[in-house]
Structures are given as structure tokens and as C-alpha cells.
Short mmCIF file of C-alpha atoms in Angstrom, two decimals:
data_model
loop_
_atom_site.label_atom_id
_atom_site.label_comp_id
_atom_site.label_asym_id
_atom_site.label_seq_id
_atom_site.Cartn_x
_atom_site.Cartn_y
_atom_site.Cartn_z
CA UNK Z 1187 150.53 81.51 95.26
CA UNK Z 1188 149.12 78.20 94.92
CA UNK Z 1189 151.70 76.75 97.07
CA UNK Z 1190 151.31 79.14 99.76
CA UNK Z 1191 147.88 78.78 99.98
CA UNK Z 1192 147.76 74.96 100.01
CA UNK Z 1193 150.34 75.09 103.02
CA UNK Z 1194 147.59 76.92 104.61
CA UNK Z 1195 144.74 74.90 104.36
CA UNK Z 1196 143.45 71.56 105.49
CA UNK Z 1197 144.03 68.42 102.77
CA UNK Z 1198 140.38 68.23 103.07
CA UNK Z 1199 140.20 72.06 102.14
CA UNK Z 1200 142.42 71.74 98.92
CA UNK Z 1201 140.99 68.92 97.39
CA UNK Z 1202 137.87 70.69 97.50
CA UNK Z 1203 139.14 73.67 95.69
CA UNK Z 1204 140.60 71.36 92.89
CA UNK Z 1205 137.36 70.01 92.46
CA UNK Z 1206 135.66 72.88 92.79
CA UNK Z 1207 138.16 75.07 89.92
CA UNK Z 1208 137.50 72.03 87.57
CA UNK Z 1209 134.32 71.88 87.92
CA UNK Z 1210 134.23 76.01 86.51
CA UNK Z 1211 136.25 74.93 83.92
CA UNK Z 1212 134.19 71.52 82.69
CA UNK Z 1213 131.08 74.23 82.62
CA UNK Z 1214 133.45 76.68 80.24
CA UNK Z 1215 134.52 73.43 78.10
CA UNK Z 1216 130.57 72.48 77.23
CA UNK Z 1217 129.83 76.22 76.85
CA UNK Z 1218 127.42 76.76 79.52
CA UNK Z 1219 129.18 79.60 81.12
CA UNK Z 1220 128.10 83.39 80.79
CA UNK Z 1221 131.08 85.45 81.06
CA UNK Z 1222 131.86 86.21 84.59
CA UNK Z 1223 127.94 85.44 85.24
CA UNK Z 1224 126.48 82.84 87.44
CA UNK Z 1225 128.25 81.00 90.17
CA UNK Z 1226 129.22 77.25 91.36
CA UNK Z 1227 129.82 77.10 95.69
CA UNK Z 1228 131.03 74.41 97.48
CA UNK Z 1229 130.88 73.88 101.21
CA UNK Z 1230 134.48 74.08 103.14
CA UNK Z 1231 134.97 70.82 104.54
CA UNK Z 1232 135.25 71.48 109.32
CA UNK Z 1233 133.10 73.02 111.40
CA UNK Z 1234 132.98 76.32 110.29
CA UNK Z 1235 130.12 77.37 107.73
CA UNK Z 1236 132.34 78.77 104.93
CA UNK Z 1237 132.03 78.33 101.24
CA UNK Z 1238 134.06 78.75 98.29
CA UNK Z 1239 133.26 80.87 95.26
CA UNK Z 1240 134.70 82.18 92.32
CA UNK Z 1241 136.56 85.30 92.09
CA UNK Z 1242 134.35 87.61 90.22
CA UNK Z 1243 135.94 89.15 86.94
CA UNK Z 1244 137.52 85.70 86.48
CA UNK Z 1245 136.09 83.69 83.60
CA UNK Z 1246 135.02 80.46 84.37
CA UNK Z 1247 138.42 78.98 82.42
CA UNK Z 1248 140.61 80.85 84.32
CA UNK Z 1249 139.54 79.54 88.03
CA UNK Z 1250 141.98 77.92 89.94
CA UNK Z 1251 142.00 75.88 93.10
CA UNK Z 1252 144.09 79.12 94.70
CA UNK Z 1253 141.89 82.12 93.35
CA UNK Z 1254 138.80 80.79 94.69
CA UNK Z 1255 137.50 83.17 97.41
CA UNK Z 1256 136.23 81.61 100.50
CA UNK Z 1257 133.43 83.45 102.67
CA UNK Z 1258 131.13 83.04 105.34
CA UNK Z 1259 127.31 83.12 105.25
CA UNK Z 1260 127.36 86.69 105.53
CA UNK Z 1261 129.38 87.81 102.43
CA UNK Z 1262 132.87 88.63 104.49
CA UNK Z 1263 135.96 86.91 103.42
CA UNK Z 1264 137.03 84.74 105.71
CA UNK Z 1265 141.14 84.49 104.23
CA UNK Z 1266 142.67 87.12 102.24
CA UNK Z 1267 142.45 87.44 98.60
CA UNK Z 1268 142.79 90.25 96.05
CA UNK Z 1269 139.08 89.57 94.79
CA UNK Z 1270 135.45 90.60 95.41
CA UNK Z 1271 132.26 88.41 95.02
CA UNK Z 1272 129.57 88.90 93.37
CA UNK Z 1273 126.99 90.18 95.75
CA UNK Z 1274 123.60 88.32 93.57
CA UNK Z 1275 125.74 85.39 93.12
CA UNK Z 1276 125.73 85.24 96.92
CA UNK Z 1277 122.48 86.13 97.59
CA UNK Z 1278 120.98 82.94 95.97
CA UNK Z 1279 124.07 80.60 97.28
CA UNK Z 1280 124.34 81.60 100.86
CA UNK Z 1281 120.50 80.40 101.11
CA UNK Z 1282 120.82 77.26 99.91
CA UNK Z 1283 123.78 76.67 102.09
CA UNK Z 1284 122.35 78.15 105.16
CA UNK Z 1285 119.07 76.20 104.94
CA UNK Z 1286 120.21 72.57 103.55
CA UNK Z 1287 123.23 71.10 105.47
CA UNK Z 1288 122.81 68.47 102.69
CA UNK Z 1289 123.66 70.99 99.82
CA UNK Z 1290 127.55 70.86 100.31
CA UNK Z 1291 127.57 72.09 96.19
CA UNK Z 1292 125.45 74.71 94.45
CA UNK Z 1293 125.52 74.53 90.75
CA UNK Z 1294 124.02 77.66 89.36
CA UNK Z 1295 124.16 78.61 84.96
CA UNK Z 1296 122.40 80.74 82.52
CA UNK Z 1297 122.67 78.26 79.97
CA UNK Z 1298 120.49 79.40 76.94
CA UNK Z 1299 118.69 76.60 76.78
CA UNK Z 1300 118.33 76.35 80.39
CA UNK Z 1301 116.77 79.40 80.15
CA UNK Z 1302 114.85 79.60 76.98
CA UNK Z 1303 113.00 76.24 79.18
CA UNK Z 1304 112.60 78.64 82.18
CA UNK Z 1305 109.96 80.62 80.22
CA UNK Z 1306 108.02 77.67 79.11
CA UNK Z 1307 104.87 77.80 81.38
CA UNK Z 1308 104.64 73.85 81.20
CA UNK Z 1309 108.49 73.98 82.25
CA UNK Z 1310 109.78 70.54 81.84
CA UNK Z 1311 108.35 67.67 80.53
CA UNK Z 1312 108.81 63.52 80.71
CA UNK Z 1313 109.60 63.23 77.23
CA UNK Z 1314 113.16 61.91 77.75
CA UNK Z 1315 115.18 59.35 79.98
CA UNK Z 1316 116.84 62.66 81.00
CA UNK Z 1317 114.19 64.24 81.75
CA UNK Z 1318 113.14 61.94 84.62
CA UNK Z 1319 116.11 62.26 86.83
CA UNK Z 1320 115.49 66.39 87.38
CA UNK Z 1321 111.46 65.40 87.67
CA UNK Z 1322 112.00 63.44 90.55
CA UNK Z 1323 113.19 65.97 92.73
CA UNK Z 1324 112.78 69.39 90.78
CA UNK Z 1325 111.50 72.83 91.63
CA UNK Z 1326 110.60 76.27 90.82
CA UNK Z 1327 111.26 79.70 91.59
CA UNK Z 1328 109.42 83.06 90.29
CA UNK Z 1329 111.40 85.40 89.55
CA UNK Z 1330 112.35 88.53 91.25
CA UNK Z 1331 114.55 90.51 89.30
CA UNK Z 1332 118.49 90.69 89.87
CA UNK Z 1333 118.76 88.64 93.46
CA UNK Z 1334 119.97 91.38 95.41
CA UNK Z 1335 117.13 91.21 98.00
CA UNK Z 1336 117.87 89.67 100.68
CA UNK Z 1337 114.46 88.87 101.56
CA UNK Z 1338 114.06 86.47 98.75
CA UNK Z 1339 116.23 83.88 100.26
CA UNK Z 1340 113.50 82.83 102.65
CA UNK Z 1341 111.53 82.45 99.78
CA UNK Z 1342 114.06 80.50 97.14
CA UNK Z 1343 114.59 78.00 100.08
CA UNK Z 1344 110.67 77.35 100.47
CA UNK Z 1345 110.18 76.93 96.78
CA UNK Z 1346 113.80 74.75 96.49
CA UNK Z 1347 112.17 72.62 99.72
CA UNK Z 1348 114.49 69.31 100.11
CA UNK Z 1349 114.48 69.02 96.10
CA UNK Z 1350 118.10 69.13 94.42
CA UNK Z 1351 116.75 70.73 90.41
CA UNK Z 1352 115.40 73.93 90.48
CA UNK Z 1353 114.46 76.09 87.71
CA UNK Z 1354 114.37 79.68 88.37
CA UNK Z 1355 111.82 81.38 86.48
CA UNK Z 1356 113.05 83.48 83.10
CA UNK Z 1357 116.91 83.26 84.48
CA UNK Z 1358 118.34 79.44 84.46
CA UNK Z 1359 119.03 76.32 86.22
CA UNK Z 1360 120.39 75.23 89.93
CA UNK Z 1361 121.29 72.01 90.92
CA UNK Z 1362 122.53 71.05 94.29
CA UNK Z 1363 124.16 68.23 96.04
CA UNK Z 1364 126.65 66.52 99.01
CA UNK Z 1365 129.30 66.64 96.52
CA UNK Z 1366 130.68 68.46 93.54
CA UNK Z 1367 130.79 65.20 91.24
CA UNK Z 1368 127.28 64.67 92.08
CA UNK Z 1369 126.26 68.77 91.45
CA UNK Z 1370 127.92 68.41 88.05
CA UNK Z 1371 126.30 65.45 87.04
CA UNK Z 1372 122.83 66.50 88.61
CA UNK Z 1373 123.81 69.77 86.11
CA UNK Z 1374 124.58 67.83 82.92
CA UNK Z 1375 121.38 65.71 83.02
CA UNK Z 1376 119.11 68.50 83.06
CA UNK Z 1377 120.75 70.64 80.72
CA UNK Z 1378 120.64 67.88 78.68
CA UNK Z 1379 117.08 66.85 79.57
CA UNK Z 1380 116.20 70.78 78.44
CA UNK Z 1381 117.94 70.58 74.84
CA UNK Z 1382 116.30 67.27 73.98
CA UNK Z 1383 112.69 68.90 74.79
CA UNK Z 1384 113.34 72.19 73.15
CA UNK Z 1385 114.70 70.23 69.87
CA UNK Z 1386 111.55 67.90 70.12
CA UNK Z 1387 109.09 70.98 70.45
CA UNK Z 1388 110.91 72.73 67.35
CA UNK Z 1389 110.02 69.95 65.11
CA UNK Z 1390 106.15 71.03 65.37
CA UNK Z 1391 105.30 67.38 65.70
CA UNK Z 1392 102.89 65.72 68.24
CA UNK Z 1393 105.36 64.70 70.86
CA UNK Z 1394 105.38 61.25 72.85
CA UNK Z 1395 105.50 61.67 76.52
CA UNK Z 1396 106.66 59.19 78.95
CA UNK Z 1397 103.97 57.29 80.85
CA UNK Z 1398 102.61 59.04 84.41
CA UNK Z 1399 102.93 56.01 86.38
CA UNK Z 1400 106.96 55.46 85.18
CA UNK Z 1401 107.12 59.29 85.94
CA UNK Z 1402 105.56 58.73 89.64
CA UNK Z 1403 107.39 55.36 90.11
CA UNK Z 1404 110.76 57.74 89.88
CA UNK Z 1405 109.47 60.65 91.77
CA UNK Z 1406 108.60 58.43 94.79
CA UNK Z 1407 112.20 57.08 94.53
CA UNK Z 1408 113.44 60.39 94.51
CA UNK Z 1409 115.97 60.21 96.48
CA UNK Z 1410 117.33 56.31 95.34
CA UNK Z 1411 117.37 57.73 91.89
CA UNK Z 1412 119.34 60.76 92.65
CA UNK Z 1413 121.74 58.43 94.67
CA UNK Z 1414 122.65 56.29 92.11
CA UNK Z 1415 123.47 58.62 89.02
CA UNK Z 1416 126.57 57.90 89.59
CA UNK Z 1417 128.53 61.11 89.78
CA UNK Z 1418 131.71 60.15 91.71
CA UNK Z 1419 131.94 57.95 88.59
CA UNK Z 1420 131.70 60.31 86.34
CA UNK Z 1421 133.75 62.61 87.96
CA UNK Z 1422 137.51 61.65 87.35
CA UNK Z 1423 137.10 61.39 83.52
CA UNK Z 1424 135.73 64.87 83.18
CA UNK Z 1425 138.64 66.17 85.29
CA UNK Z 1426 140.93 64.32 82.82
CA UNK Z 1427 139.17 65.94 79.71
CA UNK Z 1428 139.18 69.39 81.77
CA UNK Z 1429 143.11 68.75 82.74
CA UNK Z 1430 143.69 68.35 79.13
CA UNK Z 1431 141.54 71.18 77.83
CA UNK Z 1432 142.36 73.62 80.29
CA UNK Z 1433 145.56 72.79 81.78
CA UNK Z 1434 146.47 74.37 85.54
CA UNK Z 1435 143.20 74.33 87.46
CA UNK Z 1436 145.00 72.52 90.43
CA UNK Z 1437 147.47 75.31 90.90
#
């Protein structure tokens, strides 16, 4: 199948579905998945408006470049494959897509700590290096119950705006951005930034937080900071760990 399929597609096309089944499997590998819940989209490289998404009933370790099912803005597969979406998944992805040009990657989890910080009414907090990347360009979202309504899309792009961190209210994490690499990364860092304040506030202690004016300093470099986190570094070395972990997501 997989060689089919890459005969079929642009080089541009392929390499993006490599990227994009590696990047399902590096969430599996640090245990941020949720079964066959939550989704990661990437933007199809040409003129056409078409995304690719996983193949839902797949777990995230079993994605490959080939299964990956590639759609247009309206939910309708676009080439033929033997698997369905998952019609919430798409509801929050196809906005995000439709309304930022920039967003070529939508990194969506239901990590538990991702979550347990969703219900925090303070949300995040500047009380770690981490923490700062997401705070310069983060948002939030109330939530609406299972996004099935397509009326809330108007409403999760307001509240996303031209930020690329979102937390959605009682239900996880997004991160988007003009690449995978950079999605991942933008992913990592606040997942990270979340366990380091939930761990802090366990202790009980009076916590340290990091001064306003280094916390505005970053937020009005918003988008120089996101820029330079280096994700296209990054990138290559987690594929490596992911090839050897999970062997085959190129096929």
C-alpha cells in the first residue's frame, strides 16, 4: 500500500505524511496519547485546502505515512481509503485550518496533566522557563461539551485569535504552527510547562513566580520567541528515537 500511495502523491505530499505519522507516534512514545482520542492535522502541501488526519480506530503507534486519511474542509475524503474520521476531531481542526493560513499543523492531546491544568481557574502560571514560551502567545477556550457543533468553530477561532497555545477549558491542550517540527515542539514545552506547575502546587509551598516585566518582555516578542524554539532542530532526533521505538511509520 505504501508504495502505491507514494506513486500517487506529490514528494511534497509524502514527506508530509512521514512527518506527520511520526509525529503520532513521538506523542504515543511520551504517553500523551488517549486511545484513538484526540487528533494531530497537517496541511497538504499545493493549492488545494486539504489536510491529513489520522485514521480513526488506529492508535496513535500504529499511524503510518499511508493510512493517514486526507480530507477537505468539509469532512469528505478527498482520495480513497478504507477509514472514517472522527467527526469532533474535525470539528475543532477544520477551524483552525480554515481561519489561519499560518496553522499548516494542529496539535491537539488530552494529556492528563494537560487537562488536570485546564480546570485550574488561574490556568497557567510564569513559574517556569517553560512556562513562558506558551504565555507569550496562549489562549483559552470554554468549553462546550463534545465538539460536534458546528457553530463553535466561529467561536474556537475568536478565542484561538493569531495565538499558537490554547487551552481548552476542562478537555486539554492545542498547539499550532507552519510546520509539524515546530507543532511538536510548541506541544512538548507546554506539556512540560503544565507538569512542572502542577508538581510545584502539590508541594503546598509558597511558590516563586517569574517577574511581570520578564513575562511582558516575552509576550511582546511573541512571535520572535516562538520563531526561535528551534523545532526543525529538534525534529530529526525525535524521528530517530520514534524510528527506533516504533519502527515502520514511513511505510
Amino acid at each position: 500500500m505504501s508504495s502505491e500511495l507514494k506513486a500517487q502523491v506529490s514528494e511534497q505530499e509524502w514527506q508530509t505524511r512521514v512527518d506527520l505519522a511520526a509525529c503520532y507516534r513521538a506523542v504515543a512514545m511520551y504517553g500523551w496519547d488517549d486511545l484513538i482520542f484526540t487528533h494531530i492535522s497537517a496541511r497538504v502541501p499545493g493549492p488545494e485546502h486539504h489536510f491529513l488526519i489520522n485514521p480513526y480506530g488506529m492508535m496513535f503507534d500504529e499511524v503510518t505515512a499511508s493510512s493517514l486519511v486526507k480530507v477537505d474542509l468539509h469532512g469528505n475524503k478527498v482520495m480513497e481509503s478504507e477509514y472514517d474520521i472522527n467527526p469532533a476531531g474535525f470539528t475543532i481542526h477544520s477551524a483552525v485550518h480554515e481561519a489561519r493560513d499560518d496553522a499548516k499543523c494542529v496539535m491537539h492531546l488530552h494529556t492528563t496533566e494537560g487537562v488536570a491544568l485546564s480546570v485550574l481557574e488561574e490556568g497557567l502560571q510564569a513559574y517556569s522557563q517553560q512556562s513562558l514560551f506558551p504565555l507569550a502567545s496562549l489562549s483559552y477556550h470554554a468549553y462546550e461539551g463534545v465538539a460536534l457543533n458546528p457553530d463553535e468553530k466561529a467561536r474556537l477561532v475568536r478565542d484561538l485569535g493569531d495565538t499558537q497555545f490554547m487551552i481548552l477549558r476542562n478537555h486539554g491542550l492545542l498547539t499550532c504552527a507552519d510546520n509539524i517540527a515546530d507543532a511538536f515542539l510548541f506541544m512538548f514545552i507546554f506539556q512540560r510547562a503544565c507538569e512542572i506547575q502542577l508538581k510545584a502546587q502539590a508541594t503546598g509551598q509558597k511558590l516563586i513566580p517569574i517577574h511581570s516585566a520578564i513575562l511582558q518582555g516575552i509576550r511582546a516578542q511573541a512571535s520572535e520567541v516562538t520563531k526561535q524554539a528551534g523545532g526543525s532542530l529538534a525534529w530529526p532526533g525525535i524521528k530517530r528515537r520514534v524510528a527506533r521505538r516504533f519502527p515502520g511509520f514511513d511505510e
